[in-house]
Each structure stands twice: as structure tokens, then as C-alpha cells.
XYZ file of C-alpha atoms in Angstrom:
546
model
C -98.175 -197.246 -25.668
C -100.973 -199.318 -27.348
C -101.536 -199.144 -30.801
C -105.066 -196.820 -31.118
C -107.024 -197.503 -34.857
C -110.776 -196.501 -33.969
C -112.146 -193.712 -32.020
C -113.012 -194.647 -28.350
C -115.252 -192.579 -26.277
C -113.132 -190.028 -25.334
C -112.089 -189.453 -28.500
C -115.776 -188.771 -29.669
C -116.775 -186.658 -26.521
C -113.808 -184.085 -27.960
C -115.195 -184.554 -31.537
C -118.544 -183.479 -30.537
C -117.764 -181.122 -28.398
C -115.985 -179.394 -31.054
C -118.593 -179.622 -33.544
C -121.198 -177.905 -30.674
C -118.982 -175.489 -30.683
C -119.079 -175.216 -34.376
C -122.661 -174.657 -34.103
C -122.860 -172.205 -31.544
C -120.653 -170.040 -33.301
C -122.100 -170.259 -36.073
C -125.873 -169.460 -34.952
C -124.302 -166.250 -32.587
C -121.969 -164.771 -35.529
C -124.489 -165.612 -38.775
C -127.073 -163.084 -37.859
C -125.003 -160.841 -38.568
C -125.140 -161.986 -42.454
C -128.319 -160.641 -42.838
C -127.061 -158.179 -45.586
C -124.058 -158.366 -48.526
C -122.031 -156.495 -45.797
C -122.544 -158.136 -42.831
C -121.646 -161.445 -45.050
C -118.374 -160.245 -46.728
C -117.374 -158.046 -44.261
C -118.738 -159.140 -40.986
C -120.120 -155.425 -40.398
C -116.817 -153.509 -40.157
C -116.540 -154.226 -36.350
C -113.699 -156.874 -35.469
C -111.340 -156.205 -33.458
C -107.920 -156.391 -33.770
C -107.316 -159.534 -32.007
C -109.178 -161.375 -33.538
C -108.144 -160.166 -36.888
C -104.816 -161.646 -35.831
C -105.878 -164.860 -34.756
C -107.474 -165.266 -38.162
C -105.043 -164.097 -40.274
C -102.640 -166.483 -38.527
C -105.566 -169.801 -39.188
C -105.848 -168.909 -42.270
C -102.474 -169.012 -43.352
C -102.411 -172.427 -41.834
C -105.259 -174.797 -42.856
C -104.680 -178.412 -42.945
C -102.075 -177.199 -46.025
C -99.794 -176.285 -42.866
C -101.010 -178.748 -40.581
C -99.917 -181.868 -42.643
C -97.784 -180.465 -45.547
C -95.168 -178.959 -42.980
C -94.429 -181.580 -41.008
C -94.695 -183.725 -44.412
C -91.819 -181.625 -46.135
C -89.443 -181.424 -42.760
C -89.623 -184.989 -42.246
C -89.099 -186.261 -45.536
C -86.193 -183.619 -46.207
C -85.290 -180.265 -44.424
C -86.538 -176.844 -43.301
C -86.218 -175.315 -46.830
C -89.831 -175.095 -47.058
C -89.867 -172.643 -44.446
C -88.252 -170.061 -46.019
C -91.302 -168.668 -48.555
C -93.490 -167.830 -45.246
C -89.798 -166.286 -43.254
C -90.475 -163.373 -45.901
C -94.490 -162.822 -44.523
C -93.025 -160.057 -41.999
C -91.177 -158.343 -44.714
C -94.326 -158.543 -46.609
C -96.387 -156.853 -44.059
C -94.113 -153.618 -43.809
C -95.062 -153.255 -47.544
C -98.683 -154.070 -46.741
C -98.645 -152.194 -43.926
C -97.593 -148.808 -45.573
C -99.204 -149.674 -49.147
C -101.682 -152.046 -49.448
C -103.782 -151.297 -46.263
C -104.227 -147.809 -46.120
C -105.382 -147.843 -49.929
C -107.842 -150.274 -49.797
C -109.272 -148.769 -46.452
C -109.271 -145.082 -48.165
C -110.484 -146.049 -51.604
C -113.422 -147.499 -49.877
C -113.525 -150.809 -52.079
C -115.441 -154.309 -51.470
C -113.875 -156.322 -53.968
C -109.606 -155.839 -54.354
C -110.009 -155.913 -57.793
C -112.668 -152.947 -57.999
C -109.176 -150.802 -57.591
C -107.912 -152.555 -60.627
C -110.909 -150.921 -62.485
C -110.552 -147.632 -61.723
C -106.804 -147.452 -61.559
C -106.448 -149.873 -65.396
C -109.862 -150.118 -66.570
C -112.479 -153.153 -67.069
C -110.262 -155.698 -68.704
C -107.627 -155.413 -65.522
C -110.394 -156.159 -62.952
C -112.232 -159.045 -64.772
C -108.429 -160.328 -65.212
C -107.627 -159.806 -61.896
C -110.927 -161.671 -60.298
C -110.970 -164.484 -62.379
C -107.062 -165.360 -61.915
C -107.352 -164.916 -58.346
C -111.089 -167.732 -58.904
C -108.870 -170.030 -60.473
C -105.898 -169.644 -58.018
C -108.457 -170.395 -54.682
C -110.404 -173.731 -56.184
C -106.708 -175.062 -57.033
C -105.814 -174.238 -53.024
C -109.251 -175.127 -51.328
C -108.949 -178.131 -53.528
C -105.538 -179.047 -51.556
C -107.109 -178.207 -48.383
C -109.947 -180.879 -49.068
C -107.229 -183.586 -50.376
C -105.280 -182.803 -46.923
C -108.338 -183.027 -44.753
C -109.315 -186.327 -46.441
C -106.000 -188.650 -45.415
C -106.500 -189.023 -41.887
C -110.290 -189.407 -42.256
C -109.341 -192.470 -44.951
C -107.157 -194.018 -42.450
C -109.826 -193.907 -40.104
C -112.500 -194.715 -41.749
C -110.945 -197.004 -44.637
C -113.479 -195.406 -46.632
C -112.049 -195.063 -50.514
C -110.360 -191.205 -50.537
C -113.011 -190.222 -53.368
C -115.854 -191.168 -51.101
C -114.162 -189.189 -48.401
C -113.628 -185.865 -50.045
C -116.585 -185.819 -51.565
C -118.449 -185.975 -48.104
C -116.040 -183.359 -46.740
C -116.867 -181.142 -49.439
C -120.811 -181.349 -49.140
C -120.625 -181.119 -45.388
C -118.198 -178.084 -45.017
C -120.067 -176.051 -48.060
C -123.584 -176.524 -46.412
C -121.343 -175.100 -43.309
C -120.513 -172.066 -45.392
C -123.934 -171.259 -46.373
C -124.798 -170.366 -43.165
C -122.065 -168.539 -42.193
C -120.841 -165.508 -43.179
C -117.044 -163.888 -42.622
C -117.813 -162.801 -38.726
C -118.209 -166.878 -38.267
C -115.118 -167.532 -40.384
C -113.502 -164.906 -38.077
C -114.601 -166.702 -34.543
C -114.021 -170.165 -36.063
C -110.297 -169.115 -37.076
C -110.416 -167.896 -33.404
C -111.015 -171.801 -32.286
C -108.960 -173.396 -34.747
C -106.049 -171.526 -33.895
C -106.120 -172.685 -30.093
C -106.575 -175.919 -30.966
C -104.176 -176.279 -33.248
C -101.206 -174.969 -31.565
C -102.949 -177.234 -28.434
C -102.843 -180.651 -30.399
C -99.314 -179.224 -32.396
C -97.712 -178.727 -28.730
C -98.965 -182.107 -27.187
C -97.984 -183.810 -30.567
C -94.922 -182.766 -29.713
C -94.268 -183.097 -26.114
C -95.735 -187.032 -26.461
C -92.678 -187.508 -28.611
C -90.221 -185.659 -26.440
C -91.480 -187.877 -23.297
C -91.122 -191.438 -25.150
C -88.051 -190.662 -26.915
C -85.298 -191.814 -23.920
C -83.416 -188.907 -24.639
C -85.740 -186.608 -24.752
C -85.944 -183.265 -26.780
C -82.176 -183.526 -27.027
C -82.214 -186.752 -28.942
C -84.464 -184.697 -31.678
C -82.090 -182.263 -31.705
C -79.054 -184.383 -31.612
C -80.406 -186.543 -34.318
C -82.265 -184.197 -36.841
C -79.158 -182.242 -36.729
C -76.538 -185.343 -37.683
C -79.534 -186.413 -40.446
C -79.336 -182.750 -41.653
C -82.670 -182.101 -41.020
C -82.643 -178.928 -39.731
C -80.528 -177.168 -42.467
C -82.142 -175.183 -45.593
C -81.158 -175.477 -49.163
C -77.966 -173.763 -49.976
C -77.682 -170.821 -52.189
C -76.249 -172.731 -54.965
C -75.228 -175.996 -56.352
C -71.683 -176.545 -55.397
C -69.629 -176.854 -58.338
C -72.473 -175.659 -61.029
C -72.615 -172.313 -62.736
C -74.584 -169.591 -61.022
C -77.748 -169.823 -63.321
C -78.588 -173.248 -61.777
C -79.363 -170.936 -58.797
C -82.598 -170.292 -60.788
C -83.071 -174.344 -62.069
C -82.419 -176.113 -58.765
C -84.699 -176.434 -55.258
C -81.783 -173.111 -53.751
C -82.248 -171.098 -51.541
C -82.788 -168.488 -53.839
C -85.726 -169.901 -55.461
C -87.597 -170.395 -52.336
C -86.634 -166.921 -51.367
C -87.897 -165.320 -54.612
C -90.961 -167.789 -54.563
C -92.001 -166.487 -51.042
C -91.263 -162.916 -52.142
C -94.203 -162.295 -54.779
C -96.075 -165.545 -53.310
C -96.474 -163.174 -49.794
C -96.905 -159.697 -51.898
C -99.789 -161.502 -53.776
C -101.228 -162.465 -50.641
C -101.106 -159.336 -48.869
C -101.804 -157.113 -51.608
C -103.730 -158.984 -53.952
C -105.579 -161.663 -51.736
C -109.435 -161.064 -51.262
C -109.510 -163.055 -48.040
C -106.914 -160.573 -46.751
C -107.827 -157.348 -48.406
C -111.880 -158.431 -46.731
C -109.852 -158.416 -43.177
C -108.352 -155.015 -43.901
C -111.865 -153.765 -44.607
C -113.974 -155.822 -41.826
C -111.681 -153.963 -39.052
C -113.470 -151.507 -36.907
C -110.826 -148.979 -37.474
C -107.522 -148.311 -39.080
C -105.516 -148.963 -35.949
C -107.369 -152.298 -35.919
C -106.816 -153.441 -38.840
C -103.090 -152.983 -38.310
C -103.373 -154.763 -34.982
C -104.764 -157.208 -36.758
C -102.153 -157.636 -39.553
C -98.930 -157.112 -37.253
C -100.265 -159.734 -35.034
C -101.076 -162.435 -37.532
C -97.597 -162.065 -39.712
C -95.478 -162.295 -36.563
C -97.819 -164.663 -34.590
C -97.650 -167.247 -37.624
C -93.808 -167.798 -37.937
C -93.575 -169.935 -34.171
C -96.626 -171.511 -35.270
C -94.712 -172.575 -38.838
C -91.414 -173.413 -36.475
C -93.695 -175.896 -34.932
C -95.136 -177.551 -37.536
C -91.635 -177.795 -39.417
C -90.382 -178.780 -35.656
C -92.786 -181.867 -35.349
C -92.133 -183.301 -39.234
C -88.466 -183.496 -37.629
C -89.477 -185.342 -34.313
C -91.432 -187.631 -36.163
C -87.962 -188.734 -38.234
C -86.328 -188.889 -35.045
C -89.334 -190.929 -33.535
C -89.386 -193.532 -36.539
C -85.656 -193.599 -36.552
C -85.977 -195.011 -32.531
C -89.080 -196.217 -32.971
C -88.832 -198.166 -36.489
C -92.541 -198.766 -37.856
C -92.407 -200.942 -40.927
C -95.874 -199.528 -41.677
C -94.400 -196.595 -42.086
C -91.698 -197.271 -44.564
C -94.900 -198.092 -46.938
C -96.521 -194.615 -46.074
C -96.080 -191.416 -48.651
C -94.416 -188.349 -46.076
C -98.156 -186.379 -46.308
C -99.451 -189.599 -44.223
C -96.656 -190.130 -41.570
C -98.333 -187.489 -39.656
C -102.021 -188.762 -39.724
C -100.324 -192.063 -39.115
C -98.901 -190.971 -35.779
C -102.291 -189.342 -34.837
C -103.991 -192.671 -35.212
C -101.763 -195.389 -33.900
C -99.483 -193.413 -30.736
C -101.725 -190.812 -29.502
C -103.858 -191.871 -26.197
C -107.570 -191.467 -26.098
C -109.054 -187.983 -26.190
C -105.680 -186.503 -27.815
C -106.708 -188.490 -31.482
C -110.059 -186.757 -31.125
C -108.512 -183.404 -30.259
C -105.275 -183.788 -32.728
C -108.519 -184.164 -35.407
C -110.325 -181.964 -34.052
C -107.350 -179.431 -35.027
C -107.189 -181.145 -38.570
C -110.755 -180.126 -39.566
C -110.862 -176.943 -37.685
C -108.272 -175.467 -39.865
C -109.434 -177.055 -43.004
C -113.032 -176.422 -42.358
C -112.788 -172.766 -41.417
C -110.505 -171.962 -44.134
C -112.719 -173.748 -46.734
C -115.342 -170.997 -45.171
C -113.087 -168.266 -45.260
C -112.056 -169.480 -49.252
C -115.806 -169.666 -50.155
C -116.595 -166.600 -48.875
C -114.145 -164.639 -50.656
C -114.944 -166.745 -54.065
C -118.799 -166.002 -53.630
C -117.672 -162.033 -52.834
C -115.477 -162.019 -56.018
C -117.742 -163.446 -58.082
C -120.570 -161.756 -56.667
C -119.168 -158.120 -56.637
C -117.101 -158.630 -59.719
C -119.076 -160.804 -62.354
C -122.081 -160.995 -61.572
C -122.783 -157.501 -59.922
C -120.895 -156.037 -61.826
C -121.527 -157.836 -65.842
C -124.865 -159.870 -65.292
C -127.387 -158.388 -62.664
C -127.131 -155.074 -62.463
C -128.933 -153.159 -60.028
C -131.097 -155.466 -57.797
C -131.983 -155.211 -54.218
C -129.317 -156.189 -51.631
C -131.652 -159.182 -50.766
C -131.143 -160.240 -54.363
C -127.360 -159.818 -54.232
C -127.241 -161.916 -50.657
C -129.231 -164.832 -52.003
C -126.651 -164.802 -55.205
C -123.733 -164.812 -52.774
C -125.088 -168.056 -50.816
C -125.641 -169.462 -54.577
C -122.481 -168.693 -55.931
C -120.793 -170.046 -52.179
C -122.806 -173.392 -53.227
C -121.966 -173.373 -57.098
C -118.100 -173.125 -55.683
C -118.299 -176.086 -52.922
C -119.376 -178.268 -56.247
C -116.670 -176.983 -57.893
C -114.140 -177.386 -55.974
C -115.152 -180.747 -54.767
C -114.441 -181.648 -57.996
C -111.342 -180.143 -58.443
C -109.946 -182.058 -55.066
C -110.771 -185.231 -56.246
C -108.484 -184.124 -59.217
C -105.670 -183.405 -57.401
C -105.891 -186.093 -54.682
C -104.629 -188.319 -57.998
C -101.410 -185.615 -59.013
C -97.837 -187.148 -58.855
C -95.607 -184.825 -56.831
C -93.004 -185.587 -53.864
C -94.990 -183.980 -51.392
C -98.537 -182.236 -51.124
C -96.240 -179.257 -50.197
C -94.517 -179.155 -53.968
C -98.054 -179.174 -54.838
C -99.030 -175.880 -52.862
C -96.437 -174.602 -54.467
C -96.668 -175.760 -57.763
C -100.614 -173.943 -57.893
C -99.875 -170.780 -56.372
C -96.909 -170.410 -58.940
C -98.361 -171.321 -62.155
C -101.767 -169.600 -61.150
C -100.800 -166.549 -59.574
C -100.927 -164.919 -63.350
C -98.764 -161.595 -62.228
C -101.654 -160.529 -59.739
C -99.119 -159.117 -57.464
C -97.110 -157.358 -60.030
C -100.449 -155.487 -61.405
C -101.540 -154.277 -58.554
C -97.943 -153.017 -57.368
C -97.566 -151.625 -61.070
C -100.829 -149.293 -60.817
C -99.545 -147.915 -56.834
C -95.992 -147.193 -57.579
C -95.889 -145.954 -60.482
C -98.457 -142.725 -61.562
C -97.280 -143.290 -65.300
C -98.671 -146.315 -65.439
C -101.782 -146.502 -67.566
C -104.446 -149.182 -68.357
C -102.522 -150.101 -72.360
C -98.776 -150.564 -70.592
C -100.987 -152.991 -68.264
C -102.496 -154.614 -70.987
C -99.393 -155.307 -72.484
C -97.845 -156.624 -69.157
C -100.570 -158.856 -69.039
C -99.925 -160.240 -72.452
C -96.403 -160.412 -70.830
C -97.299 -162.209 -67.815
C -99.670 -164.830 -69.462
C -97.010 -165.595 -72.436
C -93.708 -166.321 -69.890
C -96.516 -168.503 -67.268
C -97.940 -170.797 -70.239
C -93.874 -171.139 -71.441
C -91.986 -172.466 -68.097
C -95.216 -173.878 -67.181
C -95.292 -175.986 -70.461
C -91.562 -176.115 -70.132
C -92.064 -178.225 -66.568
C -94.212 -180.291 -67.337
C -93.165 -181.445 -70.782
C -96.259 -179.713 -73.071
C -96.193 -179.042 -76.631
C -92.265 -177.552 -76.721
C -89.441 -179.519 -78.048
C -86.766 -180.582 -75.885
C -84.028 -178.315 -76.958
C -87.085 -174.888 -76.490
C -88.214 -176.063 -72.601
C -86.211 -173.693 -70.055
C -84.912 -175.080 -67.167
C -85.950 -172.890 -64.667
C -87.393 -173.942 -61.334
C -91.178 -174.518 -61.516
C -91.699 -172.557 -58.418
C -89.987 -169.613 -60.184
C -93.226 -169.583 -62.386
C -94.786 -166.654 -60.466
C -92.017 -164.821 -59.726
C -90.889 -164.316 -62.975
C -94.208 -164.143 -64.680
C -94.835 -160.392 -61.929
C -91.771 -159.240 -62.958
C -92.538 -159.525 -66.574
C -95.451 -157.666 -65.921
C -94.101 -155.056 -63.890
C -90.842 -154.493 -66.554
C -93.123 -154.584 -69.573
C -96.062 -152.901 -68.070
C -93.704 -149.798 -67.041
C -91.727 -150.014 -70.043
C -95.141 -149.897 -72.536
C -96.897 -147.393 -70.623
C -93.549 -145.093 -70.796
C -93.950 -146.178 -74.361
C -96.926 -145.257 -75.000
C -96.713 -142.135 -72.483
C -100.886 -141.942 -72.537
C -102.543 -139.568 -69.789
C -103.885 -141.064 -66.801
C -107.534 -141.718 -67.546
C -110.030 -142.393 -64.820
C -112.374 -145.333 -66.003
C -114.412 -145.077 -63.256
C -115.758 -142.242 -60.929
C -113.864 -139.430 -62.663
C -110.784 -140.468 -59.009
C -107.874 -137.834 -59.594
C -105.217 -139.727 -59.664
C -103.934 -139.118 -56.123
C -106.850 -140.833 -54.720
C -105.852 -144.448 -56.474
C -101.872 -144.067 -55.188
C -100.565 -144.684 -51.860
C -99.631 -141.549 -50.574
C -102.685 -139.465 -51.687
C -105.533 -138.082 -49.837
C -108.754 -139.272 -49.180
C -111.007 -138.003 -51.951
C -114.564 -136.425 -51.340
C -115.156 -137.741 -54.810
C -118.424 -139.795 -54.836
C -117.915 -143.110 -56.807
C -121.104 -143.802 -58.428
C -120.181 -146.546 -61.204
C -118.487 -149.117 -59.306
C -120.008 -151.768 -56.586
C -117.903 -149.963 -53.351
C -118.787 -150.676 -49.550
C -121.524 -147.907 -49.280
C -123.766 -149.496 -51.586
C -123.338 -152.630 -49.569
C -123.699 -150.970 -46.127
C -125.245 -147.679 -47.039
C -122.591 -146.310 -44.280
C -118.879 -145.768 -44.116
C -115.978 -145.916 -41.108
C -114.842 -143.606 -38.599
C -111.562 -143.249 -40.728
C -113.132 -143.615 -43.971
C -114.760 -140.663 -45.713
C -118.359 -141.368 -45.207
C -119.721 -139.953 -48.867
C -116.905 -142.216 -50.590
């Protein structure tokens, strides 16, 4: 097959094709961001399906698209295993998470941290989770920008920084019911262009899908990392790239996403109705593990490809390039323009989906909450788009950061941000539902707790301020896992310590109302920024004077 290193016609007819798309989406879906509710939750009317659809895109973005097949074809499937846990997560979403936000009648995920721990806990809570989504957009922007550099030859700065002005003016007129639809799109065409990716191999290779098989399996490719170092002590369990440490990494990496994860906890809320917002999460933590299979699937075919096909081009290339590599120089005409279109689909509607949920965090908690009080909702929607703009900039700049980090693969670098950034977000909010003794000093002191062992094995990684014989030699993508349970141990611990009476900071909630398993209150909540004041109306299976 000819070597293809421009875009010929074809090719473009796709690109713009998808970008009209793009645009008719966006003007049918952004009228309904007229208001603070119909931009951060899309007027409490999707469906279930499409719910789904996006939850499954979003977990994706061009983090997924390149990253996976990155990892699998430089080494093996281990980097599977944190997303094998997402259906394991959902049963605890599904029976904790959900139903609480939905009842509590919330905006903001970190409004419950308020009322359940006081102040401190929310404005903790929001700003970890800020810093945690301009490190991963950031990725998302570096990942986009590779195959658009080979393309282009344009200098990588040059290209992020376009990608970042052009996808935040996209945001600005959008609003989450066009992040919804867009995630609807991106998740065709991605498993379209992942499946064609795939069979193109399959049909040049001589012996077909068997040879992949045959020959990732001899190379090892398909195996995961085992539970231990053979022949070390069982603490290296903890220090080495096991099993284990993926497992535990995925653990609190998927509890913090489903529990503690404003672009999730706004899908919960945007549902029409309880039963769709479980449709809705069921079908986008089951539909995104054969999507995941895929993308690990294809890194391995492209080792098998290479290994029959040798390319000395792509001996030179880093493993987060073989990919975009393939895209540009094997792939006929129309199927580059379509395999990119994929690429900035999921990048570009996740950057939306990001923004959004930065500009309603900030929004809701900072500035609604600490700066401007009281304004008109007119006021609070021109903020949002602000904010959304103030965040692009941001961000920007934070990808052309990263696009100069050292690390094996961009994949070690996902990991690496969600671990040292996650701050024990997960283990708060799990501390305040399961446990009714716990009160807003014993999570003040789990906080302490959290910060203090993140800064240590996070310094201890990479080298900072500790001597040699103090650094600890734990895995770096322990970092999270161990920094929630430190808060949840010492959280417990000092509020059993401390034994203080539950005391509502906000709204005067019994204490029922803030815990999984109690009833819907007919409390009004008059202190804190919840979805009535946004929408002035509640749900069918929300209490409507909540």
C-alpha cells in the first residue's frame, strides 16, 4: 500500500464533514445553555442512552485513543487492569454515590462536602479536584497534538497552542447537552476508525488475525504483570509495576471518579430520572471495557505489524507516536481523515466536557459561593463562559508543560497525575457516607493525613528535598491509593477520638439526609448554591422544595 503523508481530498471531505457536524450540534444543543442549568446540567432531560454513550467517550479521549495502544505495544496488557475494576466501581456508585447526589439535590459534588464536613472540606475538595483536571486536559491536548505535528510538521508548541484556542472558543458555546451529543459522535467514530484500524492490519498481515495472536502471544504481549517479583520479598509487591499496584491504583483511581468526579456526578444529575441515570451509568461502565480491549488489542497488532512489516522509521519513533505513525503512512484515503477525525472527536469533546465541569466548580464553589454572592443567574452564566475561557488559557499552558515531561509512555504519565493529585478526594467523600461518626475535625485531620503521606512518596519518586536513606520505595502509582486510605484510617480514627456530635454546617440536614440509606428530607436548604436556585424547579424523583 502506498506510503500516504498529506491529506488528499477524501481525506478532507471526512474532515469537514465532521466538523459540520460539530457545528450543527452545537447550534441545536447550545440553546439550551441559556441559563446556569441548562449549561451544567443540560436541563435534567437526557436520556439514558445517551448518558451511556458519554460516559463511555469520556472515559476515552485521545488519553485512550493513543496511550492504550502506546502502552500494549511497547509492553503488555497491564495497563488494562486499573479500568477492569470500573464495573466493580459502579455497583458502589450505583448503590452509594448516585442515589445521594440525586436526593441531596446538589450542583456542585463538593456542596455535599459542606454540609456533611463543613467549609474547609468543600473548598479542599473543589480545588484538588481544579488541579487534578488541568493536569488531565493538559494530557489530552499533548495527545491530540502528535498526529497533527506529523502532519503538519508544525513545531508541537505551535500545535497545542492552536488546539487549545480553537477547542476553548468551542466550549464557550456549548454547554453539557452539546458535550453530551458530541460524546454521542465521538464514540461511533471512534470504535469505527478503532475497528478498521484494525481489520487493515488483519487483511495485510499474510496470516491474518492469527498471526497477531500467534505472535503477541510468543512476544508476551498479551500477559499482565504478575503479582509479585519472583524471588523478592512480598513488600516489593507495593515498589514494583505488579499486579497489585495496578489493581489498588484502579481501585480508588475508579471510586474517585465515580464518586468524587464532577463530570460524572453532573451526568448523575442531568438524567431525566433516576432509572435514567442508572441506564446511563450501567451502560457506560460495561460498554467501555470492549472498547479498552480494542484499543489495548490494536497497540498489539501494530507490534505484530512492525515485526512483519519492519519500518526503520519506526525504530526512531517514541511508542505514543507508532500509532499516529500508522494513521499517516498505511491508511488509504478517506480512512486518515476519519482515523483523525476519531482523534479530535474524543479529545475535543472531552476538553468540553473538562471545561465545563472546571467552569461549574469554580463557578458554584469559589466564586458563587466566596466572591459574588447573590447575583442574577445571567450574571452567574456570563462568569461560567469566563471562567470556561480563563481555564482553556490555563490549561494551554499547562500542556505545553507536559508535552516536555520524561516518562516511558504518555500512559505512566496519566497515571502519574491522577495519583499524586487525587489528594484523598475519594477517601473524603466515602469517609462522610459510611461512617455517621464521622465529623468535620476527624476530616480535618485526615486531610492533614492525606496531604503529608502525597507530598512524602511524591517527593520520595521523584528525588525532592529527602535524603536517600528517608525516600520510600513505594510505587509512584500507589501515591493515591495510599494517600485515601490515610485519610479514611485517620479521619475515622480522630473523629472516634474526638467523639464530637454531628453538626450540620449548612441547612440545619439531620443527619440521615447526608448518608446513603436515609430519606429524602423536606428540609429546605437555603445557604448553599443547590440545583433549585439554578433551575428554580426540581425532578420527578427529587423532592421538589429541596
Amino acid at each position: 500500500m502506498p506510503l500516504i503523508h498529506t491529506l488528499g481530498l477524501a481525506d478532507g471531505a471526512v474532515l469537514v464533514a465532521f466538523f459540520v457536524v460539530i457545528v450543527v450540534i452545537t447550534i441545536l444543543t447550545s440553546r439550551r445553555a441559556t441559563s446556569t442549568q441548562g449549561y451544567f446540567l443540560a436541563n435534567r432531560s437526557a436520556q439514558g442512552w445517551v448518558l451511556g454513550l458519554s460516559f463511555v467517550s469520556m472515559s476515552i479521549s485521545s488519553i485512550g485513543f493513543l496511550a492504550f495502544p502506546a502502552a500494549a505495544y511497547e509492553g503488555n496488557w497491564g495497563g488494562l487492569i486499573p479500568f477492569l475494576v470500573m464495573p466493580l466501581a459502579a455497583i458502589v456508585a450505583d448503590r452509594l454515590f448516585l442515589p445521594l447526589y440525586r436526593r441531596i439535590h446538589i450542583t456542585s459534588g463538593y456542596e455535599y462536602l459542606e454540609r456533611r464536613f463543613g467549609a474547609f472540606a468543600r473548598f479542599y475538595g473543589s480545588t484538588m479536584f481544579l488541579a487534578l483536571q488541568v493536569g488531565r486536559v493538559g494530557l489530552i491536548l499533548v495527545l491530540m497534538s502528535l498526529p497533527l505535528t506529523l502532519l503538519t510538521g508544525m513545531d508541537q508548541t505551535h500545535v497545542i497552542a492552536l488546539c487549545g484556542l480553537f477547542t476553548t472558543t468551542y466550549v464557550l458555546f456549548g454547554g453539557l447537552a452539546t458535550v453530551l451529543w458530541t460524546e454521542v459522535m465521538q464514540a461511533i467514530v471512534l470504535l469505527v476508525s478503532l475497528l478498521f484500524c484494525i481489520g487493515l492490519i488483519f487483511w495485510q498481515l499474510p496470516g491474518g488475525m492469527g498471526e497477531v495472536f500467534s505472535v503477541g502471544y510468543a512476544a508476551n504481549k498479551f500477559a499482565f504483570p504478575p503479582w509479585r517479583i519472583a524471588g523478592a520479598s512480598p513488600m516489593t509487591a507495593f515498589c514494583q509495576l505488579t499486579f497489585v499496584v495496578l489493581f489498588l491504583h484502579g481501585v480508588f483511581n475508579q471510586l474517585l471518579y465515580y464518586g468524587a468526579d464532577q463530570n460524572v456526578i453532573q451526568r448523575y444529575l442531568a438524567a431525566g430520572s433516576h432509572r435514567h441515570a442508572r441506564q446511563g451509568l450501567w451502560i457506560g461502565s460495561f460498554g467501555v471495557i470492549p472498547v479498552f480491549l480494542v484499543l489495548m488489542f490494536l497497540g498489539t497488532a501494530l507490534f505484530v505489524y512492525y515485526q512483519r512489516f519492519p519500518d526503520p522509521a519506526v525504530e526512531k519513533l517514541p511508542p505514543d507516536q507508532v500509532f499516529p505513525y500508522f494513521i499517516l503512512t498505511r491508511l488509504p484515503a478517506g480512512a486518515v481523515g476519519l482515523t483523525i477525525a476519531g482523534l479530535l472527536a474524543a479529545a475535543m469533546s472531552t476538553l468540553v466536557s473538562n471545561l465545563n465541569a472546571i467552569s461549574a466548580v469554580f463557578q458554584i464553589d469559589i466564586y458563587r459561593r466566596y466572591l459574588v454572592v447573590a447575583q442574577s443567574d445571567a450574571h452567574y452564566l456570563r462568569a461560567a463562559k469566563l471562567i470556561t475561557l480563563a481555564g482553556g488559557v490555563i490549561i494551554t499552558l499547562g500542556a505545553l508543560a507536559l508535552a516536555h515531561a520524561s516518562t516511558k509512555t504518555l500512559l505512566d504519565l496519566v497515571f502519574l497525575v491522577y495519583a499524586i493529585f487525587a489528594g484523598g478526594l475519594a477517601g473524603l467523600f466515602l469517609l462522610g457516607m459510611l461512617s455517621r461518626r464521622a465529623n468535620a475535625a476527624g476530616a480535618t485531620a485526615g486531610i492533614v493525613a492525606s496531604v503529608t503521606v502525597s507530598l512524602y512518596l511524591t517527593c520520595s519518586h521523584f528525588g525532592w528535598l529527602l535524603p536517600e536513606w528517608l525516600r520510600s520505595p513505594t510505587h509512584p502509582y500507589l501515591i493515591g491509593a495510599f494517600a485515601n486510605m490515610a485519610l479514611l484510617l485517620v479521619g475515622y480514627g480522630a473523629s472516634l477520638c474526638l467523639n464530637r456530635a454531628y453538626q450540620p454546617e449548612i441547612g440545619g440536614e439531620p443527619m440521615e439526609m447526608l448518608l446513603p440509606a436515609g430519606e429524602a428530607s423536606e428540609q429546605g436548604d437555603s445557604g448553599c448554591i443547590s440545583s433549585t436556585a439554578l433551575t428554580g424547579k426540581g425532578q420527578e424523583d427529587i423532592p421538589k422544595n429541596v
